[in-house]
Structure formats: C-alpha cells, structure tokens
Short mmCIF file of C-alpha atoms in Angstrom, two decimals:
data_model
loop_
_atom_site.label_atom_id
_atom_site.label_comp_id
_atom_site.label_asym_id
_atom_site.label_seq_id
_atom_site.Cartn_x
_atom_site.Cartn_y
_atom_site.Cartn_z
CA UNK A 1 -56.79 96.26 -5.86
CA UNK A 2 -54.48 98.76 -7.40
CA UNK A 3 -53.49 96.76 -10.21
CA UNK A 4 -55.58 94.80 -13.11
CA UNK A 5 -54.52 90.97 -13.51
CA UNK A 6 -55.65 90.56 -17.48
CA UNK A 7 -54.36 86.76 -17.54
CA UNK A 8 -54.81 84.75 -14.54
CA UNK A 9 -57.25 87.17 -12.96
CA UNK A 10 -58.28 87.58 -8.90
CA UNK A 11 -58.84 84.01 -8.34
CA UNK A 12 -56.10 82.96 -10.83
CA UNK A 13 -53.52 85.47 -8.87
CA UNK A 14 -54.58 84.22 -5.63
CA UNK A 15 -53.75 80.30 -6.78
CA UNK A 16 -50.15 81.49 -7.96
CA UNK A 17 -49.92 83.32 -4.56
CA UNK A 18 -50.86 80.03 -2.63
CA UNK A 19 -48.26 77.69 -4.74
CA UNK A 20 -45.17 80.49 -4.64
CA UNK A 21 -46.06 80.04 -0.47
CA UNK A 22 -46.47 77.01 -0.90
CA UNK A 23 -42.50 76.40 -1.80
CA UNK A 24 -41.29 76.66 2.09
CA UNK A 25 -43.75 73.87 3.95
CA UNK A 26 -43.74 71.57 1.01
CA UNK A 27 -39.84 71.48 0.73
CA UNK A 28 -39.46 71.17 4.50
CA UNK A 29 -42.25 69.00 4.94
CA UNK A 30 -42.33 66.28 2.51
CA UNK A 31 -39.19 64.59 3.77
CA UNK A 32 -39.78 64.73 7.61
CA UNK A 33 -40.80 61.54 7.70
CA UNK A 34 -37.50 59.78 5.92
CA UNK A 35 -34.82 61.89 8.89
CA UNK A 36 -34.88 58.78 11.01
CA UNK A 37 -34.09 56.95 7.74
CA UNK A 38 -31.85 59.12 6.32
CA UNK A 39 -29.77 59.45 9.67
CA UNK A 40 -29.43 55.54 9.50
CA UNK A 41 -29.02 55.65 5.80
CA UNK A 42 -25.59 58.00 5.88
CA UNK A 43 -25.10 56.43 9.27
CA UNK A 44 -24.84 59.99 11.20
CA UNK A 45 -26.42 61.73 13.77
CA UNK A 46 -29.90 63.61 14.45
CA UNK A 47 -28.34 66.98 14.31
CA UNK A 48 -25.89 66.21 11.19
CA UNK A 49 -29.55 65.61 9.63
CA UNK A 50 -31.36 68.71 10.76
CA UNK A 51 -28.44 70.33 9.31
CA UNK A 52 -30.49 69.74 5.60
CA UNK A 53 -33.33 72.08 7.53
CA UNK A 54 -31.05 74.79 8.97
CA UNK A 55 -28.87 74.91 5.83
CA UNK A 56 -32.29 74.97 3.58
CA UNK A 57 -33.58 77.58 6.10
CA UNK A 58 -30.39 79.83 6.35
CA UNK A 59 -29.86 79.94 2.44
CA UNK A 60 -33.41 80.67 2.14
CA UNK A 61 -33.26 83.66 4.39
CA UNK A 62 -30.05 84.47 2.43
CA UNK A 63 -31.69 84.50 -0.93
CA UNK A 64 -35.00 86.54 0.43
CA UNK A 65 -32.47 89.25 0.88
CA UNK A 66 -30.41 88.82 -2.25
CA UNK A 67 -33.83 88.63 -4.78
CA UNK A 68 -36.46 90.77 -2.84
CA UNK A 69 -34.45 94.12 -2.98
CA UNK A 70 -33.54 93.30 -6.57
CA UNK A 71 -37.19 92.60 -7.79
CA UNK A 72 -37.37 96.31 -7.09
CA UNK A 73 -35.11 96.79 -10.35
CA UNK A 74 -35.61 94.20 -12.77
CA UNK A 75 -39.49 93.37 -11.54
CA UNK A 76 -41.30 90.20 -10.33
CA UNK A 77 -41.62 88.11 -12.62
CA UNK A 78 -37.62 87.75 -14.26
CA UNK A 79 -37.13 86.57 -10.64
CA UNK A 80 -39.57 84.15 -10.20
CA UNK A 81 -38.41 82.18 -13.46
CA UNK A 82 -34.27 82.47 -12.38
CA UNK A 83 -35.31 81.37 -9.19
CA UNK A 84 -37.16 78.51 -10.16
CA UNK A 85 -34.96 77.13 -12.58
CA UNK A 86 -32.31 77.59 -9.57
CA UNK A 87 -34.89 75.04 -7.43
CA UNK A 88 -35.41 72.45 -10.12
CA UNK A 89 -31.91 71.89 -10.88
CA UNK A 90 -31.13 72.03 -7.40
CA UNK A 91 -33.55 69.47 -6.36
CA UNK A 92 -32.57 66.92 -8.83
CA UNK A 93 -28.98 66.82 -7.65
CA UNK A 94 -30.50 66.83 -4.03
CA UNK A 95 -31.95 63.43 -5.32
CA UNK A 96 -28.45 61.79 -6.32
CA UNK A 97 -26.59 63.18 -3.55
CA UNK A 98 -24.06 61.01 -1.81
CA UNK A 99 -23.26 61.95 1.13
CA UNK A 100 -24.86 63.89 3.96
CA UNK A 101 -22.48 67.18 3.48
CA UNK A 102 -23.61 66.85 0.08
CA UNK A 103 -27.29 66.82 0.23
CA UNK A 104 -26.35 70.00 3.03
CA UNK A 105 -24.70 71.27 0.25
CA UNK A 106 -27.56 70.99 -2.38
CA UNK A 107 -30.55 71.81 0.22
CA UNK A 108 -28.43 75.26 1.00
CA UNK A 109 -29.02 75.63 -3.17
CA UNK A 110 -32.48 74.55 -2.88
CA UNK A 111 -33.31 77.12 -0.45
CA UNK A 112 -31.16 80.29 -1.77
CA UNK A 113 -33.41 80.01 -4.97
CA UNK A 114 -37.00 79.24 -2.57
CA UNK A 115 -36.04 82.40 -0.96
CA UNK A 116 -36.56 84.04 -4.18
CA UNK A 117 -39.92 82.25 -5.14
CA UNK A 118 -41.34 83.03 -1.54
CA UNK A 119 -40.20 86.46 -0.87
CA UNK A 120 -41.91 87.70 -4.39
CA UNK A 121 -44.85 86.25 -4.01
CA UNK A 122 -45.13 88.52 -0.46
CA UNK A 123 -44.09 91.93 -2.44
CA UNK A 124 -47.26 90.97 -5.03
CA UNK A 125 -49.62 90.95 -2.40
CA UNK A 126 -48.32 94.20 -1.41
CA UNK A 127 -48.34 95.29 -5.00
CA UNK A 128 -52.01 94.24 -5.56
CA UNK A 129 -53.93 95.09 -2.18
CA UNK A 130 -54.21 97.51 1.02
CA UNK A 131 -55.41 97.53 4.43
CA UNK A 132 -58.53 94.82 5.08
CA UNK A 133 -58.11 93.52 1.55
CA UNK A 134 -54.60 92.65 2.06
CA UNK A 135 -55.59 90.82 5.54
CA UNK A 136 -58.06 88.89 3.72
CA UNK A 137 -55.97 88.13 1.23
CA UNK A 138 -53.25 86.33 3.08
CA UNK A 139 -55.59 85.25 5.87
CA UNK A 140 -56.67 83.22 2.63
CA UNK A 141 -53.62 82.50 0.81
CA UNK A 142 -52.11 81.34 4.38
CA UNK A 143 -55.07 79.24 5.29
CA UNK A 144 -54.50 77.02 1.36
CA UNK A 145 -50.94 77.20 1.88
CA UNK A 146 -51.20 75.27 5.23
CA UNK A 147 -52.68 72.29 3.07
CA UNK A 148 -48.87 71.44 2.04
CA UNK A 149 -47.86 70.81 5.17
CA UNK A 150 -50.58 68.58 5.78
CA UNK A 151 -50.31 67.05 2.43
CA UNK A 152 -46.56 66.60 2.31
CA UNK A 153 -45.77 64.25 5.40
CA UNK A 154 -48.88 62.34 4.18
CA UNK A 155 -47.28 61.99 0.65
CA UNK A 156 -43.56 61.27 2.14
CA UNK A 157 -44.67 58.49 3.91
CA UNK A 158 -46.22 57.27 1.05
CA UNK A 159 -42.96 57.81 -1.06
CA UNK A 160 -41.38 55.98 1.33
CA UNK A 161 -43.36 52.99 1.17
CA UNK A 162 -42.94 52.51 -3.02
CA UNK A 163 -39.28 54.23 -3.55
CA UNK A 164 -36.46 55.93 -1.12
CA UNK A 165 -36.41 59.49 0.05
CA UNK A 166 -34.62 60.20 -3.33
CA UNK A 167 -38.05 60.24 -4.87
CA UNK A 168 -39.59 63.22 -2.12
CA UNK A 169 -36.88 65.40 -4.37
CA UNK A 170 -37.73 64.66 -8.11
CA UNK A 171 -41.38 64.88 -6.59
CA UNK A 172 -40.62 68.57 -5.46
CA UNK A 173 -38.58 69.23 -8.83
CA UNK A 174 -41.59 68.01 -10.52
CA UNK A 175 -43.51 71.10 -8.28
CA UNK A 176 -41.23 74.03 -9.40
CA UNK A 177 -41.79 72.90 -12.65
CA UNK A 178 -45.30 73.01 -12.37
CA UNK A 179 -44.78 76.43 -10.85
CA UNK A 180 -42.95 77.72 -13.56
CA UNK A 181 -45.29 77.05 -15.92
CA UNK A 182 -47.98 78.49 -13.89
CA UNK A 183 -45.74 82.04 -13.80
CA UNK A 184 -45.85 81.86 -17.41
CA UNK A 185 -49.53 83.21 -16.70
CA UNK A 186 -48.57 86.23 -14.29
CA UNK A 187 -48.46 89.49 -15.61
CA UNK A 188 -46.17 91.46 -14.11
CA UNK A 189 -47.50 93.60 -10.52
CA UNK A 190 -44.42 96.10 -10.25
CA UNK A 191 -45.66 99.35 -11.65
CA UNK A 192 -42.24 101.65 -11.49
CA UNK A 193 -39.09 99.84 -11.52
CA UNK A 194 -35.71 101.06 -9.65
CA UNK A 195 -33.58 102.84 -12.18
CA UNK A 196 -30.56 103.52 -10.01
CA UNK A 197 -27.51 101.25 -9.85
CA UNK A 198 -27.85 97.38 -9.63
CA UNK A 199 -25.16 97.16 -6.63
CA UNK A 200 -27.22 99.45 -4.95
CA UNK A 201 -30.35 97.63 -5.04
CA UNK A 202 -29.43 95.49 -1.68
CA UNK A 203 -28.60 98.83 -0.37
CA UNK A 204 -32.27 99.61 0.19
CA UNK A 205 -31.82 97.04 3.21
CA UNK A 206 -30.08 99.14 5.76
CA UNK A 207 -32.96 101.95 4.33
CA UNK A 208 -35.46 99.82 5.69
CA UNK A 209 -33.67 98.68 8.66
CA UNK A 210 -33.01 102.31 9.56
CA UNK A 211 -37.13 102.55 10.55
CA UNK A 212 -36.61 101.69 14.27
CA UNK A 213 -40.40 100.85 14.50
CA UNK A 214 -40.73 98.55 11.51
CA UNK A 215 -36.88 96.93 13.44
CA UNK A 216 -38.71 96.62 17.03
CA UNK A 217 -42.01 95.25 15.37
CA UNK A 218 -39.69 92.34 13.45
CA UNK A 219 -37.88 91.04 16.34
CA UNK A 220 -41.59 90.26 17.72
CA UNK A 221 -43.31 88.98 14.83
CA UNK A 222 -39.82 87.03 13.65
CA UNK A 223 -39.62 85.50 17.44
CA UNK A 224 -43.13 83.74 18.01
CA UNK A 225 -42.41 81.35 14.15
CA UNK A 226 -39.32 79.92 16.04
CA UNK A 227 -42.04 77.78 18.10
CA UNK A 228 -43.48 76.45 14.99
CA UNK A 229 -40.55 75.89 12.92
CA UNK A 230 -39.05 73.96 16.29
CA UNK A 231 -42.08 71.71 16.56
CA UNK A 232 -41.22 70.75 12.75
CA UNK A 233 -38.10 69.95 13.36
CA UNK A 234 -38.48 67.61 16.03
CA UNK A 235 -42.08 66.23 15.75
CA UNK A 236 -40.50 63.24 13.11
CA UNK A 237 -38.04 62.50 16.34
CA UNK A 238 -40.91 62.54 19.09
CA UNK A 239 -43.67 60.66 17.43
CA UNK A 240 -41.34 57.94 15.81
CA UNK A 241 -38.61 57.43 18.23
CA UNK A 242 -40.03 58.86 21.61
CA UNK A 243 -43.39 57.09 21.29
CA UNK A 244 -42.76 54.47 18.23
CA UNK A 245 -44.95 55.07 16.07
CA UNK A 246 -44.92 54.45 12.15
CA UNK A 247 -43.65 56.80 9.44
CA UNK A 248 -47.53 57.03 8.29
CA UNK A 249 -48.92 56.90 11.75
CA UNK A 250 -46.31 59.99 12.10
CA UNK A 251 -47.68 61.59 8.90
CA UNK A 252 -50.85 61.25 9.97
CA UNK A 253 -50.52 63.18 13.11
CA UNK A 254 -48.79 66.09 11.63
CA UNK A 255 -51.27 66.13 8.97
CA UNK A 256 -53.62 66.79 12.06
CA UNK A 257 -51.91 69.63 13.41
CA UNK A 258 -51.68 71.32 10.52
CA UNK A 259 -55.46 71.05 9.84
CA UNK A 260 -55.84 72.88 13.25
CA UNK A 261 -53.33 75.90 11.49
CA UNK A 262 -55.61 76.39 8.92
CA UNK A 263 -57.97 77.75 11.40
CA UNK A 264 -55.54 80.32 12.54
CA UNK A 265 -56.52 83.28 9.31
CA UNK A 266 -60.29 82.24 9.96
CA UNK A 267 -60.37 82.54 13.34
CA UNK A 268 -58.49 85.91 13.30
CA UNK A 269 -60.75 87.10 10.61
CA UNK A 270 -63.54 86.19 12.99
CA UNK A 271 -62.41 87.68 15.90
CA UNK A 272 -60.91 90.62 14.90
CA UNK A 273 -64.04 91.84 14.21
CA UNK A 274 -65.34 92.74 18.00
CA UNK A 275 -61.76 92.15 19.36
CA UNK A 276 -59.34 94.44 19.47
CA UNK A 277 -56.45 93.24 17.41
CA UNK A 278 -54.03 94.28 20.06
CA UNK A 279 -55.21 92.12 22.45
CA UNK A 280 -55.47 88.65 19.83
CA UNK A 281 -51.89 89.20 19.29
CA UNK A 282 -51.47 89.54 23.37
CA UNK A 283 -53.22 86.33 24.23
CA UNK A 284 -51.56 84.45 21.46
CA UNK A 285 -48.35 85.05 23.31
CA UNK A 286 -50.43 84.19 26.36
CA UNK A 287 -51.58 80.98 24.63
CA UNK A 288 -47.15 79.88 24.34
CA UNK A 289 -46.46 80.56 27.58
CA UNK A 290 -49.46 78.32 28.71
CA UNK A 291 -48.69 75.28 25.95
CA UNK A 292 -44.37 75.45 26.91
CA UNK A 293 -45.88 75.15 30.81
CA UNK A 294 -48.46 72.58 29.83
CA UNK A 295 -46.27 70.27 27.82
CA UNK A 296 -43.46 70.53 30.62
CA UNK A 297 -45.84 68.46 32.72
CA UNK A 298 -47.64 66.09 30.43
CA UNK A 299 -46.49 66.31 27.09
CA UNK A 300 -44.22 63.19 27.27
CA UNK A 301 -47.44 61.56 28.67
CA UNK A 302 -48.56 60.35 25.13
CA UNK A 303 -48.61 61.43 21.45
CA UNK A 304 -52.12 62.63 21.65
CA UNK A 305 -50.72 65.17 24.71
CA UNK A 306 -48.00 66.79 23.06
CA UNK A 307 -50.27 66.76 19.96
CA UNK A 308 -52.78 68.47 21.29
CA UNK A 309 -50.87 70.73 23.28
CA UNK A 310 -48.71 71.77 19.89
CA UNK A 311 -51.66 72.41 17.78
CA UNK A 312 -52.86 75.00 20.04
CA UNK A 313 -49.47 76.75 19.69
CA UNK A 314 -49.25 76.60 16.44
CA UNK A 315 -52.68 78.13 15.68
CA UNK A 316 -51.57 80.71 17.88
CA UNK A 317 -48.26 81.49 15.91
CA UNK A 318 -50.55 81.34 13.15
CA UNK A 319 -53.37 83.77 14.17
CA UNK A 320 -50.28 86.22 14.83
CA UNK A 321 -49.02 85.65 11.51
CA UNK A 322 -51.72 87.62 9.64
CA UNK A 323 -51.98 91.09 11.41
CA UNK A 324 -47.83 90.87 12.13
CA UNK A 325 -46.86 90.63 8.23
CA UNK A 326 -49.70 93.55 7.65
CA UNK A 327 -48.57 95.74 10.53
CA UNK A 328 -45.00 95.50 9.18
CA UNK A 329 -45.46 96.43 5.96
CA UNK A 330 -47.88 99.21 6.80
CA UNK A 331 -44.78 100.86 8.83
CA UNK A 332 -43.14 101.43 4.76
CA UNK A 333 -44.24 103.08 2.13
CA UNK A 334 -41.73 102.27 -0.16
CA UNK A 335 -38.69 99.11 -0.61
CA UNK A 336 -41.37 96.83 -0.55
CA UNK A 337 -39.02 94.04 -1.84
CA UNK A 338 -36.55 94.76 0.65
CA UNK A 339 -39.06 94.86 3.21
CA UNK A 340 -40.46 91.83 2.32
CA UNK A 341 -37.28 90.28 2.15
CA UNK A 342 -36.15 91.70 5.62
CA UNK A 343 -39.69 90.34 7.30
CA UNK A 344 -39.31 86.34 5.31
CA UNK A 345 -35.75 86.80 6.05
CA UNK A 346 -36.07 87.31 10.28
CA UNK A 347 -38.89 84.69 10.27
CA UNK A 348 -36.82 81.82 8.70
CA UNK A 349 -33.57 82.47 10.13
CA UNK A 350 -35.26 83.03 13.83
CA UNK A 351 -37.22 79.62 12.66
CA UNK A 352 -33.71 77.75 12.06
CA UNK A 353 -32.02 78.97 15.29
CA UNK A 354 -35.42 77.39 16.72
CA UNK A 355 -34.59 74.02 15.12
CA UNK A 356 -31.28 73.98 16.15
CA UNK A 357 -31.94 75.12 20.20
CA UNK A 358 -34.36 72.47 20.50
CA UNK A 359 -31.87 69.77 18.67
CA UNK A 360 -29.15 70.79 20.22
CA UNK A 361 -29.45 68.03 22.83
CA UNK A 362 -31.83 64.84 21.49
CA UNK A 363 -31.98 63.69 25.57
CA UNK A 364 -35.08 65.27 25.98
CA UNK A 365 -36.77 66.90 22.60
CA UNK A 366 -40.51 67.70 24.54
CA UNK A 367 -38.70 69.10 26.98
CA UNK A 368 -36.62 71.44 25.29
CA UNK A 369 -39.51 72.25 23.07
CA UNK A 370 -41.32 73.18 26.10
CA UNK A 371 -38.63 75.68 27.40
CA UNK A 372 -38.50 77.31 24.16
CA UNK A 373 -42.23 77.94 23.91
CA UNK A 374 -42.18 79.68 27.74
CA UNK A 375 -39.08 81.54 26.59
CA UNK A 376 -40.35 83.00 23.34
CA UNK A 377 -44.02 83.22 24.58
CA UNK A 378 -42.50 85.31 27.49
CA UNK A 379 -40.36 87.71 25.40
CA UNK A 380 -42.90 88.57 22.66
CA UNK A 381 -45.46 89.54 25.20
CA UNK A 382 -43.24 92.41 27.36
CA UNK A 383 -42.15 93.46 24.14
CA UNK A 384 -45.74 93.70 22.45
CA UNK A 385 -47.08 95.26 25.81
CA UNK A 386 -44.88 97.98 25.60
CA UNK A 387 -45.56 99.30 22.20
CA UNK A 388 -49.67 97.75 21.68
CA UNK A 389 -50.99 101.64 22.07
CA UNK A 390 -48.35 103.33 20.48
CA UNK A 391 -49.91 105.38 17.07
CA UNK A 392 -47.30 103.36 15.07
CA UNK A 393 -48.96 100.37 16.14
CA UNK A 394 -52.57 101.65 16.72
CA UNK A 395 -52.96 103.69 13.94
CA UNK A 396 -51.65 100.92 11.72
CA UNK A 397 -53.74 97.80 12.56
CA UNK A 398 -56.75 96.87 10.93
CA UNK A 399 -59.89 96.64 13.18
CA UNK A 400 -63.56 96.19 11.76
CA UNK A 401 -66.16 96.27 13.59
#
C-alpha cells in the first residue's frame, strides 16, 4: 500500500471501494424487474424501454471520460461529492418523470454523474495498491460488489409489490446519499495533482490511447462484458414473458446467477495459483463460445436451462474481469484517471451496444443472446491468442505459484 488511510483505514477504504462499485449494478439492477411494467405503463415498446439502460450506460461511459482525466487535477475526492450530488438530484426527478423520453432523459443524467462515482473509485485502487495486492483487492471488492446485483432485483420486486417503480429511484437517491456521507470519511489517495491547464486535462486521453498495447488489450477485455451486460438486459424479458414467470420468481433467479459471479475473483484467485493466467483468460473465452452453442440448442428448453447455461458465462466474464483491469493498467505508468476512465469507459459502452444487438429484434431474445456469446467468445480468443506470450502481456500478469 503506497498510501496511509488515517480515517476509514484498510477495511474502511475497501467498504467505500465496494459501495462507489456498487453504483453501476444497483442502478441497472434494481428496476429490471418493473421494464415489463413500465413498457405497459407509458404504453411503448421493449426497445423504447431499454433505451433507460443504453442512455444510463452511454452517459455513464461519457462521464468516466469527462471526470477520470480531471481527478488527475483537482483530486478524488472534489469529484466524488459533485458527482454524487449530480446522482441524487438526478434520481429524484427520474422518480416524477412523465414520460418515457423523459425518464431517458433523466437516466442519461443519472449515469453521466455514476460515471464519475465509478471511474474514481478504480483510480484509488490504483492509487493505494500494486501487483498481487491490487488483484486481491478487486478480486475482493468485485466479489461484495456482485451482492447488488443480487440484492437489487430481489428488492425491486419487493418495491413493486408495496409502491410503483417510482419508489426503486428515491430508494437509489436514498443510496448516493448514503454514499456521500460515507466519502465524507475518505482522505484523499492522489499524491501529486496535475498543474497544467484544466482544458487540457481530457487531453491526457489520446496520451493514453496512443499506447497501442494498452488499445489492443481494451478491445479484448471491453468485448467479453458485452455478454454480461446483454444477459441483463434481456433476462427480465425471458424469464417473465418467454417462460411466465413472476416479477419475484424473476428476481429470484437473477439473484441466483449473480451468486454464481461472486465466485468468479475466488475462483481466479484459486487458480491462478498453479495455472497460468494466460491460459484462465483463454478458456474463459472457451467457456462463451461453448454457453452461445449450448443455449442455441436448449436454452429455450426451460428457465432452469438458460439459467444455468448464463451463469457459467457470466462467471467466466467475471474470472476475466480481474487479471484484464490489472493487465491494463500495468501497461501505464502514469494518467491513471484517464486510463481508468478509458478501460470503465470501453466496458460500458461495448456493454450497451450488447443490450441493444440482442434487443434489437424481441422475436427471439435466447437466441440472439446465443449468437452474441459465439460471436464475442470467438473474437476475444484469436485476439488473446495472438498476443498471450508477448513480454507486454507476459511480463505484466501476475502469476503465484
């Protein structure tokens, strides 16, 4: 740890790191069960609602880039409070909306100012720890963060059962609140602030961009998300419409799946220590090819198929999560904040193009799903193949033994 945390200490910094990750499952998550509701509600269609996830998702990305490279300059934690006042303001007025292009509207708001809570809580890990540390570290964070997602459906469907889905956003204002008392705590992790020109602060950007290994390395790591973030956005659609079954039933289920994510940073942890880390990342890829073949042929059997058949994907995006986010930020030295914002920034725009492919045409979700998971599975491994025993890769990963 290269810097001392004299307020909330280690286990009190890795809490605030788990609720600032927290911000981008719980917001997505803890309305999935209302979209069939809310497409009958403003009497519109299932893509006009997934619009409120793309739009959140794409101003999210947005905002990773606009606060990351200008944490650099003014430090952590003046961003983390702007942003969250941003979020609380914006999720009240999410509440009252009246229309669906105005709840678009809002969510876009809502997830320009998450980009900013999310994206600084990666540049302090980077701040605080180094090689294996750092793995541990967000193996851990990343393993507690996944209990939002399995929390939030849980607690929508309950929502729904005693008020509308206007209550899932005073619920999350009532979080960044929370949040921003919690920052309160944080002392601040930046050790030598930017001194150059504010307008050049987003400059830093193309700097980072301009690393051709740290560019190749994103396109992979930002590809293999799109196959979780596209199971979220259709899994309310599939279990409830495809195969009929209840808002909690549905909660229920996805509450499942994610418990099978949070063994994704253990069982990398575990492994990586007699298997070579190239080769976890290789048959995780292996692992989406298999699952988009697999659910081709049975997944529309029952719930319980496609269930399984997703959780096993999604612990593999998972498992790939950890050493991908470390191997990245290894390849810089420097910009962390725009690096950080470059790496959130692929991941959740790649993640709403997912969303979208898969929604594009509601005739036949599982299938689509499928087709994207052989697709991306497919891609990720030529490209990983090609550069696994290059010394920017192998010199950079973290292998104990």
């Amino acid at each position: 740890m290269k810097v001392e945390q004299p307020i909330l200490r280690e286990k009190g910094t890795l809490f605030l790191l788990v609720i600032l990750g927290a911000f981008p499952p719980l917001t997505m998550d803890l309305y999935l069960p209302a979209l069939p509701q809310m497409t009958a509600t403003f009497a519109t269609s299932h893509s006009m609602v997934n619009l409120t996830l793309g739009a959140y998702m794409i101003a999210f990305a947005i905002g990773m880039l606009f606060w990351g490279p200008l944490s650099e300059r003014t430090g952590r934690k003046p961003i983390l409070f702007y942003a969250l006042t941003i979020y609380i303001v914006a999720s009240i007025l999410c509440a009252f909306a009246f229309s669906i292009e105005a709840l678009i509207t809002l969510r876009a708001l809502q997830g320009f100012a998450g980009g900013g809570v999310t994206v600084v809580g990666t540049t302090i890990v980077k701040d605080l720890y180094d090689g294996r540390e750092r793995e541990r570290v967000m193996a851990v964070v990343m393993s507690l963060i996944i209990i939002a997602p399995m929390i939030a459906p849980v607690l929508g469907a309950f929502l729904l059962k005693i008020a509308s889905w206007h209550m899932m956003f005073i619920t999350l204002a009532i979080f960044g609140c929370c949040a921003f008392a919690l920052v309160t705590l944080y002392h601040e992790t930046l050790e030598e602030k930017s001194t150059g020109p504010l307008l050049k602060s987003w400059a830093r950007l193309g700097t980072v961009m301009k690393n051709a290994r740290f560019g190749y390395l994103l396109v992979i790591f930002s590809a293999a998300p799109m196959c979780l973030m596209a199971f979220i956005g259709i899994s309310s659609y599939v279990y409830v419409d495809r195969f009929g079954m209840t808002e909690q039933a549905f909660s229920f289920i996805f509450a499942l799946n994610a418990a099978f994510a949070m063994l994704g940073p253990y069982l990398y942890l575990k492994f990586s220590r007699f298997i070579p880390v190239q080769s976890i990342i290789q048959a995780c890829f292996g692992i989406l090819i298999l699952g988009g073949i697999s659910m081709l042929f049975v997944g529309s059997m029952s719930p319980w198929a496609f269930a399984a058949i997703a959780a096993a994907c999604t612990v593999a995006v998972i498992i790939v999560r950890v050493p991908g986010a470390n191997l990245l930020l290894e390849q810089q030295s420097g910009d962390t904040g725009s690096a950080a914002a470059l790496i959130q920034f692929s991941v959740t725009l790649m993640g709403a193009a997912g969303i979208q492919i898969v929604s594009a045409s509601s005739d036949n979700l599982i299938r689509n799903y499928a087709i994207l998971l052989v697709a991306v599975g497919t891609c990720c491994a030529i490209m990983w193949t090609l550069v696994r025993h290059r010394p920017f890769v192998a010199e950079k990963v973290v292998q104990t033994t």
